[in-house]
JSON list of C-alpha atoms in Angstrom, two decimals:
[
{"chain": "A", "resi": 1082, "resn": "UNK", "atom": "CA", "xyz": [-2.97, -3.90, 10.13]},
{"chain": "A", "resi": 1083, "resn": "UNK", "atom": "CA", "xyz": [-5.01, -6.48, 11.69]},
{"chain": "A", "resi": 1084, "resn": "UNK", "atom": "CA", "xyz": [-7.00, -5.26, 14.02]},
{"chain": "A", "resi": 1085, "resn": "UNK", "atom": "CA", "xyz": [-5.58, -1.84, 13.75]},
{"chain": "A", "resi": 1086, "resn": "UNK", "atom": "CA", "xyz": [-7.90, 0.70, 13.71]},
{"chain": "A", "resi": 1087, "resn": "UNK", "atom": "CA", "xyz": [-9.12, 2.32, 10.02]},
{"chain": "A", "resi": 1088, "resn": "UNK", "atom": "CA", "xyz": [-11.08, 4.58, 8.40]},
{"chain": "A", "resi": 1089, "resn": "UNK", "atom": "CA", "xyz": [-13.84, 3.52, 5.49]},
{"chain": "A", "resi": 1090, "resn": "UNK", "atom": "CA", "xyz": [-14.19, 6.60, 3.07]},
{"chain": "A", "resi": 1091, "resn": "UNK", "atom": "CA", "xyz": [-15.25, 8.13, 0.20]},
{"chain": "A", "resi": 1092, "resn": "UNK", "atom": "CA", "xyz": [-13.43, 11.93, -0.35]},
{"chain": "A", "resi": 1093, "resn": "UNK", "atom": "CA", "xyz": [-15.35, 13.89, -2.98]},
{"chain": "A", "resi": 1094, "resn": "UNK", "atom": "CA", "xyz": [-13.33, 16.86, -4.46]},
{"chain": "A", "resi": 1095, "resn": "UNK", "atom": "CA", "xyz": [-15.56, 19.63, -5.18]},
{"chain": "A", "resi": 1096, "resn": "UNK", "atom": "CA", "xyz": [-16.66, 21.61, -8.19]},
{"chain": "A", "resi": 1097, "resn": "UNK", "atom": "CA", "xyz": [-19.29, 19.20, -8.48]},
{"chain": "A", "resi": 1098, "resn": "UNK", "atom": "CA", "xyz": [-17.22, 16.47, -10.41]},
{"chain": "A", "resi": 1099, "resn": "UNK", "atom": "CA", "xyz": [-19.96, 14.54, -11.20]},
{"chain": "A", "resi": 1100, "resn": "UNK", "atom": "CA", "xyz": [-20.10, 10.27, -11.32]},
{"chain": "A", "resi": 1101, "resn": "UNK", "atom": "CA", "xyz": [-21.43, 10.99, -15.38]},
{"chain": "A", "resi": 1102, "resn": "UNK", "atom": "CA", "xyz": [-18.35, 13.51, -15.47]},
{"chain": "A", "resi": 1103, "resn": "UNK", "atom": "CA", "xyz": [-15.95, 11.68, -14.82]},
{"chain": "A", "resi": 1104, "resn": "UNK", "atom": "CA", "xyz": [-17.09, 9.19, -16.37]},
{"chain": "A", "resi": 1105, "resn": "UNK", "atom": "CA", "xyz": [-16.98, 10.95, -19.26]},
{"chain": "A", "resi": 1106, "resn": "UNK", "atom": "CA", "xyz": [-13.36, 12.02, -19.16]},
{"chain": "A", "resi": 1107, "resn": "UNK", "atom": "CA", "xyz": [-12.23, 8.89, -18.57]},
{"chain": "A", "resi": 1108, "resn": "UNK", "atom": "CA", "xyz": [-12.23, 8.65, -21.79]},
{"chain": "A", "resi": 1109, "resn": "UNK", "atom": "CA", "xyz": [-9.08, 11.47, -22.22]},
{"chain": "A", "resi": 1110, "resn": "UNK", "atom": "CA", "xyz": [-5.70, 9.78, -23.18]},
{"chain": "A", "resi": 1111, "resn": "UNK", "atom": "CA", "xyz": [-4.69, 13.10, -21.26]},
{"chain": "A", "resi": 1112, "resn": "UNK", "atom": "CA", "xyz": [-7.08, 12.67, -18.54]},
{"chain": "A", "resi": 1113, "resn": "UNK", "atom": "CA", "xyz": [-6.91, 8.80, -17.24]},
{"chain": "A", "resi": 1114, "resn": "UNK", "atom": "CA", "xyz": [-3.15, 9.87, -17.37]},
{"chain": "A", "resi": 1115, "resn": "UNK", "atom": "CA", "xyz": [-3.67, 12.16, -14.90]},
{"chain": "A", "resi": 1116, "resn": "UNK", "atom": "CA", "xyz": [-5.43, 10.66, -12.76]},
{"chain": "A", "resi": 1117, "resn": "UNK", "atom": "CA", "xyz": [-3.82, 8.02, -12.52]},
{"chain": "A", "resi": 1118, "resn": "UNK", "atom": "CA", "xyz": [-0.61, 9.90, -12.13]},
{"chain": "A", "resi": 1119, "resn": "UNK", "atom": "CA", "xyz": [-2.32, 10.60, -9.18]},
{"chain": "A", "resi": 1120, "resn": "UNK", "atom": "CA", "xyz": [-3.86, 7.74, -8.30]},
{"chain": "A", "resi": 1121, "resn": "UNK", "atom": "CA", "xyz": [-0.50, 6.37, -7.35]},
{"chain": "A", "resi": 1122, "resn": "UNK", "atom": "CA", "xyz": [0.67, 8.91, -5.87]},
{"chain": "A", "resi": 1123, "resn": "UNK", "atom": "CA", "xyz": [-1.70, 8.70, -2.65]},
{"chain": "A", "resi": 1124, "resn": "UNK", "atom": "CA", "xyz": [-2.49, 5.22, -2.97]},
{"chain": "A", "resi": 1125, "resn": "UNK", "atom": "CA", "xyz": [0.51, 2.17, -3.39]},
{"chain": "A", "resi": 1126, "resn": "UNK", "atom": "CA", "xyz": [-0.80, -1.76, -3.33]},
{"chain": "A", "resi": 1127, "resn": "UNK", "atom": "CA", "xyz": [3.76, -1.95, -4.20]},
{"chain": "A", "resi": 1128, "resn": "UNK", "atom": "CA", "xyz": [6.69, -1.42, -2.42]},
{"chain": "A", "resi": 1129, "resn": "UNK", "atom": "CA", "xyz": [8.55, -1.44, -5.24]},
{"chain": "A", "resi": 1130, "resn": "UNK", "atom": "CA", "xyz": [9.71, 2.17, -5.64]},
{"chain": "A", "resi": 1131, "resn": "UNK", "atom": "CA", "xyz": [10.86, 2.53, -2.08]},
{"chain": "A", "resi": 1132, "resn": "UNK", "atom": "CA", "xyz": [12.27, -1.02, -1.91]},
{"chain": "A", "resi": 1133, "resn": "UNK", "atom": "CA", "xyz": [14.26, 0.56, -5.07]},
{"chain": "A", "resi": 1134, "resn": "UNK", "atom": "CA", "xyz": [14.63, 3.70, -2.73]},
{"chain": "A", "resi": 1135, "resn": "UNK", "atom": "CA", "xyz": [16.23, 1.63, -0.27]},
{"chain": "A", "resi": 1136, "resn": "UNK", "atom": "CA", "xyz": [18.65, 0.54, -1.14]},
{"chain": "A", "resi": 1137, "resn": "UNK", "atom": "CA", "xyz": [21.78, 2.10, -1.07]},
{"chain": "A", "resi": 1138, "resn": "UNK", "atom": "CA", "xyz": [24.24, -0.47, -3.07]},
{"chain": "A", "resi": 1139, "resn": "UNK", "atom": "CA", "xyz": [25.30, -2.28, -0.22]},
{"chain": "A", "resi": 1140, "resn": "UNK", "atom": "CA", "xyz": [22.06, -4.66, 0.21]},
{"chain": "A", "resi": 1141, "resn": "UNK", "atom": "CA", "xyz": [19.45, -6.88, -2.33]},
{"chain": "A", "resi": 1142, "resn": "UNK", "atom": "CA", "xyz": [15.95, -6.34, -1.98]},
{"chain": "A", "resi": 1143, "resn": "UNK", "atom": "CA", "xyz": [15.43, -8.72, 0.19]},
{"chain": "A", "resi": 1144, "resn": "UNK", "atom": "CA", "xyz": [17.76, -7.39, 3.07]},
{"chain": "A", "resi": 1145, "resn": "UNK", "atom": "CA", "xyz": [15.80, -4.00, 2.82]},
{"chain": "A", "resi": 1146, "resn": "UNK", "atom": "CA", "xyz": [14.97, -3.63, 6.31]},
{"chain": "A", "resi": 1147, "resn": "UNK", "atom": "CA", "xyz": [16.13, -0.57, 8.49]},
{"chain": "A", "resi": 1148, "resn": "UNK", "atom": "CA", "xyz": [18.21, -1.41, 11.11]},
{"chain": "A", "resi": 1149, "resn": "UNK", "atom": "CA", "xyz": [18.32, -1.24, 14.35]},
{"chain": "A", "resi": 1150, "resn": "UNK", "atom": "CA", "xyz": [21.02, 1.52, 14.61]},
{"chain": "A", "resi": 1151, "resn": "UNK", "atom": "CA", "xyz": [19.57, 3.73, 12.19]},
{"chain": "A", "resi": 1152, "resn": "UNK", "atom": "CA", "xyz": [16.06, 3.71, 14.09]},
{"chain": "A", "resi": 1153, "resn": "UNK", "atom": "CA", "xyz": [17.16, 3.91, 18.35]},
{"chain": "A", "resi": 1154, "resn": "UNK", "atom": "CA", "xyz": [19.85, 1.83, 20.00]},
{"chain": "A", "resi": 1155, "resn": "UNK", "atom": "CA", "xyz": [16.51, -1.03, 21.39]},
{"chain": "A", "resi": 1156, "resn": "UNK", "atom": "CA", "xyz": [16.15, -4.23, 21.29]},
{"chain": "A", "resi": 1157, "resn": "UNK", "atom": "CA", "xyz": [15.78, -5.80, 17.62]},
{"chain": "A", "resi": 1158, "resn": "UNK", "atom": "CA", "xyz": [11.98, -7.62, 18.86]},
{"chain": "A", "resi": 1159, "resn": "UNK", "atom": "CA", "xyz": [10.57, -4.20, 19.24]},
{"chain": "A", "resi": 1160, "resn": "UNK", "atom": "CA", "xyz": [7.89, -4.44, 16.85]},
{"chain": "A", "resi": 1161, "resn": "UNK", "atom": "CA", "xyz": [8.29, -1.96, 13.80]},
{"chain": "A", "resi": 1162, "resn": "UNK", "atom": "CA", "xyz": [5.36, 0.36, 14.75]},
{"chain": "A", "resi": 1163, "resn": "UNK", "atom": "CA", "xyz": [6.84, 1.19, 17.82]},
{"chain": "A", "resi": 1164, "resn": "UNK", "atom": "CA", "xyz": [9.72, 2.58, 16.86]},
{"chain": "A", "resi": 1165, "resn": "UNK", "atom": "CA", "xyz": [10.18, 6.28, 16.74]},
{"chain": "A", "resi": 1166, "resn": "UNK", "atom": "CA", "xyz": [9.29, 7.59, 12.61]},
{"chain": "A", "resi": 1167, "resn": "UNK", "atom": "CA", "xyz": [13.25, 8.90, 10.94]},
{"chain": "A", "resi": 1168, "resn": "UNK", "atom": "CA", "xyz": [14.03, 11.56, 12.03]},
{"chain": "A", "resi": 1169, "resn": "UNK", "atom": "CA", "xyz": [13.43, 14.05, 9.25]},
{"chain": "A", "resi": 1170, "resn": "UNK", "atom": "CA", "xyz": [16.15, 16.47, 9.65]},
{"chain": "A", "resi": 1171, "resn": "UNK", "atom": "CA", "xyz": [18.77, 13.78, 8.57]},
{"chain": "A", "resi": 1172, "resn": "UNK", "atom": "CA", "xyz": [21.01, 13.66, 5.12]},
{"chain": "A", "resi": 1173, "resn": "UNK", "atom": "CA", "xyz": [19.29, 10.51, 4.25]},
{"chain": "A", "resi": 1174, "resn": "UNK", "atom": "CA", "xyz": [16.02, 10.88, 5.09]},
{"chain": "A", "resi": 1175, "resn": "UNK", "atom": "CA", "xyz": [14.71, 10.26, 2.26]},
{"chain": "A", "resi": 1176, "resn": "UNK", "atom": "CA", "xyz": [16.65, 6.75, 1.66]},
{"chain": "A", "resi": 1177, "resn": "UNK", "atom": "CA", "xyz": [15.95, 5.41, 6.09]},
{"chain": "A", "resi": 1178, "resn": "UNK", "atom": "CA", "xyz": [12.06, 6.89, 5.37]},
{"chain": "A", "resi": 1179, "resn": "UNK", "atom": "CA", "xyz": [11.61, 4.23, 2.33]},
{"chain": "A", "resi": 1180, "resn": "UNK", "atom": "CA", "xyz": [13.67, 1.91, 4.52]},
{"chain": "A", "resi": 1181, "resn": "UNK", "atom": "CA", "xyz": [11.70, 1.99, 7.73]},
{"chain": "A", "resi": 1182, "resn": "UNK", "atom": "CA", "xyz": [8.22, 2.49, 5.02]},
{"chain": "A", "resi": 1183, "resn": "UNK", "atom": "CA", "xyz": [9.08, -1.30, 3.69]},
{"chain": "A", "resi": 1184, "resn": "UNK", "atom": "CA", "xyz": [9.45, -2.95, 7.61]},
{"chain": "A", "resi": 1185, "resn": "UNK", "atom": "CA", "xyz": [5.58, -0.86, 8.82]},
{"chain": "A", "resi": 1186, "resn": "UNK", "atom": "CA", "xyz": [4.14, -3.08, 5.07]},
{"chain": "A", "resi": 1187, "resn": "UNK", "atom": "CA", "xyz": [5.83, -6.40, 6.03]},
{"chain": "A", "resi": 1188, "resn": "UNK", "atom": "CA", "xyz": [5.41, -6.60, 9.63]},
{"chain": "A", "resi": 1189, "resn": "UNK", "atom": "CA", "xyz": [1.62, -5.10, 9.51]},
{"chain": "A", "resi": 1190, "resn": "UNK", "atom": "CA", "xyz": [-0.40, -4.51, 6.48]},
{"chain": "A", "resi": 1191, "resn": "UNK", "atom": "CA", "xyz": [0.01, -7.96, 4.24]},
{"chain": "A", "resi": 1192, "resn": "UNK", "atom": "CA", "xyz": [-2.84, -9.57, 4.20]},
{"chain": "A", "resi": 1193, "resn": "UNK", "atom": "CA", "xyz": [-2.68, -13.59, 6.44]},
{"chain": "A", "resi": 1194, "resn": "UNK", "atom": "CA", "xyz": [-5.82, -15.22, 5.96]},
{"chain": "A", "resi": 1195, "resn": "UNK", "atom": "CA", "xyz": [-8.05, -15.86, 8.99]},
{"chain": "A", "resi": 1196, "resn": "UNK", "atom": "CA", "xyz": [-12.04, -16.84, 10.05]},
{"chain": "A", "resi": 1197, "resn": "UNK", "atom": "CA", "xyz": [-12.52, -12.36, 9.51]},
{"chain": "A", "resi": 1198, "resn": "UNK", "atom": "CA", "xyz": [-11.44, -13.25, 6.00]},
{"chain": "A", "resi": 1199, "resn": "UNK", "atom": "CA", "xyz": [-15.40, -16.69, 5.56]},
{"chain": "A", "resi": 1200, "resn": "UNK", "atom": "CA", "xyz": [-17.34, -14.65, 8.24]},
{"chain": "A", "resi": 1201, "resn": "UNK", "atom": "CA", "xyz": [-19.49, -14.87, 5.72]},
{"chain": "A", "resi": 1202, "resn": "UNK", "atom": "CA", "xyz": [-19.23, -18.28, 3.83]},
{"chain": "A", "resi": 1203, "resn": "UNK", "atom": "CA", "xyz": [-20.37, -20.60, 6.18]},
{"chain": "A", "resi": 1204, "resn": "UNK", "atom": "CA", "xyz": [-21.40, -23.79, 4.91]},
{"chain": "A", "resi": 1205, "resn": "UNK", "atom": "CA", "xyz": [-19.86, -23.50, 1.70]},
{"chain": "A", "resi": 1206, "resn": "UNK", "atom": "CA", "xyz": [-16.46, -26.22, 1.38]},
{"chain": "A", "resi": 1207, "resn": "UNK", "atom": "CA", "xyz": [-12.85, -24.93, 2.33]},
{"chain": "A", "resi": 1208, "resn": "UNK", "atom": "CA", "xyz": [-11.28, -24.39, -0.84]},
{"chain": "A", "resi": 1209, "resn": "UNK", "atom": "CA", "xyz": [-15.33, -22.35, -2.30]},
{"chain": "A", "resi": 1210, "resn": "UNK", "atom": "CA", "xyz": [-14.87, -19.63, 0.50]},
{"chain": "A", "resi": 1211, "resn": "UNK", "atom": "CA", "xyz": [-13.38, -16.47, -0.87]},
{"chain": "A", "resi": 1212, "resn": "UNK", "atom": "CA", "xyz": [-10.96, -13.98, 1.14]},
{"chain": "A", "resi": 1213, "resn": "UNK", "atom": "CA", "xyz": [-14.47, -11.22, 1.51]},
{"chain": "A", "resi": 1214, "resn": "UNK", "atom": "CA", "xyz": [-10.80, -9.23, 1.14]},
{"chain": "A", "resi": 1215, "resn": "UNK", "atom": "CA", "xyz": [-10.13, -10.35, -2.26]},
{"chain": "A", "resi": 1216, "resn": "UNK", "atom": "CA", "xyz": [-7.09, -11.53, -1.26]},
{"chain": "A", "resi": 1217, "resn": "UNK", "atom": "CA", "xyz": [-4.60, -12.22, -2.60]},
{"chain": "A", "resi": 1218, "resn": "UNK", "atom": "CA", "xyz": [-5.20, -9.55, -5.76]},
{"chain": "A", "resi": 1219, "resn": "UNK", "atom": "CA", "xyz": [-3.57, -10.36, -8.93]},
{"chain": "A", "resi": 1220, "resn": "UNK", "atom": "CA", "xyz": [-0.77, -8.73, -9.60]},
{"chain": "A", "resi": 1221, "resn": "UNK", "atom": "CA", "xyz": [-0.18, -5.92, -12.30]},
{"chain": "A", "resi": 1222, "resn": "UNK", "atom": "CA", "xyz": [2.71, -4.23, -13.58]},
{"chain": "A", "resi": 1223, "resn": "UNK", "atom": "CA", "xyz": [1.26, -0.72, -14.61]},
{"chain": "A", "resi": 1224, "resn": "UNK", "atom": "CA", "xyz": [-1.81, 1.01, -13.27]},
{"chain": "A", "resi": 1225, "resn": "UNK", "atom": "CA", "xyz": [-4.95, 1.45, -16.13]},
{"chain": "A", "resi": 1226, "resn": "UNK", "atom": "CA", "xyz": [-8.39, 1.74, -16.46]},
{"chain": "A", "resi": 1227, "resn": "UNK", "atom": "CA", "xyz": [-10.88, -0.08, -18.14]},
{"chain": "A", "resi": 1228, "resn": "UNK", "atom": "CA", "xyz": [-12.40, 1.77, -20.12]},
{"chain": "A", "resi": 1229, "resn": "UNK", "atom": "CA", "xyz": [-14.93, -0.37, -20.56]},
{"chain": "A", "resi": 1230, "resn": "UNK", "atom": "CA", "xyz": [-15.86, -1.09, -16.64]},
{"chain": "A", "resi": 1231, "resn": "UNK", "atom": "CA", "xyz": [-14.30, 1.97, -15.09]},
{"chain": "A", "resi": 1232, "resn": "UNK", "atom": "CA", "xyz": [-12.41, -0.81, -13.44]},
{"chain": "A", "resi": 1233, "resn": "UNK", "atom": "CA", "xyz": [-9.04, 1.05, -11.66]},
{"chain": "A", "resi": 1234, "resn": "UNK", "atom": "CA", "xyz": [-6.24, -1.23, -11.05]},
{"chain": "A", "resi": 1235, "resn": "UNK", "atom": "CA", "xyz": [-3.36, 0.18, -9.26]},
{"chain": "A", "resi": 1236, "resn": "UNK", "atom": "CA", "xyz": [0.02, -1.61, -10.01]},
{"chain": "A", "resi": 1237, "resn": "UNK", "atom": "CA", "xyz": [0.62, -4.08, -7.99]},
{"chain": "A", "resi": 1238, "resn": "UNK", "atom": "CA", "xyz": [4.14, -7.21, -7.55]},
{"chain": "A", "resi": 1239, "resn": "UNK", "atom": "CA", "xyz": [3.16, -8.78, -3.62]},
{"chain": "A", "resi": 1240, "resn": "UNK", "atom": "CA", "xyz": [-0.87, -9.96, -4.19]},
{"chain": "A", "resi": 1241, "resn": "UNK", "atom": "CA", "xyz": [-0.73, -10.30, -0.40]},
{"chain": "A", "resi": 1242, "resn": "UNK", "atom": "CA", "xyz": [-0.22, -6.30, 0.62]},
{"chain": "A", "resi": 1243, "resn": "UNK", "atom": "CA", "xyz": [-3.40, -4.06, 1.81]},
{"chain": "A", "resi": 1244, "resn": "UNK", "atom": "CA", "xyz": [-3.23, -0.48, 0.27]},
{"chain": "A", "resi": 1245, "resn": "UNK", "atom": "CA", "xyz": [-1.09, 1.90, 2.00]},
{"chain": "A", "resi": 1246, "resn": "UNK", "atom": "CA", "xyz": [-0.11, 5.67, 1.79]},
{"chain": "A", "resi": 1247, "resn": "UNK", "atom": "CA", "xyz": [3.46, 6.57, 3.13]},
{"chain": "A", "resi": 1248, "resn": "UNK", "atom": "CA", "xyz": [2.92, 9.24, 4.50]},
{"chain": "A", "resi": 1249, "resn": "UNK", "atom": "CA", "xyz": [0.15, 7.34, 6.73]},
{"chain": "A", "resi": 1250, "resn": "UNK", "atom": "CA", "xyz": [1.72, 4.42, 7.52]},
{"chain": "A", "resi": 1251, "resn": "UNK", "atom": "CA", "xyz": [5.20, 6.40, 8.78]},
{"chain": "A", "resi": 1252, "resn": "UNK", "atom": "CA", "xyz": [2.28, 8.83, 10.98]},
{"chain": "A", "resi": 1253, "resn": "UNK", "atom": "CA", "xyz": [-0.43, 6.66, 12.33]},
{"chain": "A", "resi": 1254, "resn": "UNK", "atom": "CA", "xyz": [2.33, 3.32, 13.02]}
]
């Protein structure tokens, strides 16, 4: 979320996989499918799968927040990031974990414009200012790779969600 510690990094895997080789291999459909499968496993830009898993049939998509009873007996004013992580030994861990991820993303990982978004737009009219975080983002039903540009677009069902990894957002609260 805004103001929280974060890291920008480029991680290059070993085996001397050069950008030229990546550009060549991206033309292969199997390679593209495997790359997208890997990226979708690591980077999320929507909550649909978490909502579907968290929904046990008794709640609606709009009511998918973790109940306080499932975390601890504390007041509902506690910021979700301050709650303890779900217990992995719980028999219902996966569903509770998914609810927790939805709640964390909804409360701390949805972009809201601030002056920081427009700090390089000085002197421009309000209508010509562009958010430097590129928000809102275009929705995409499926992840894909544009062969002509190499642009990777991840599946996105919400225009304001910052990308995240479910394990990191839960662990780093």
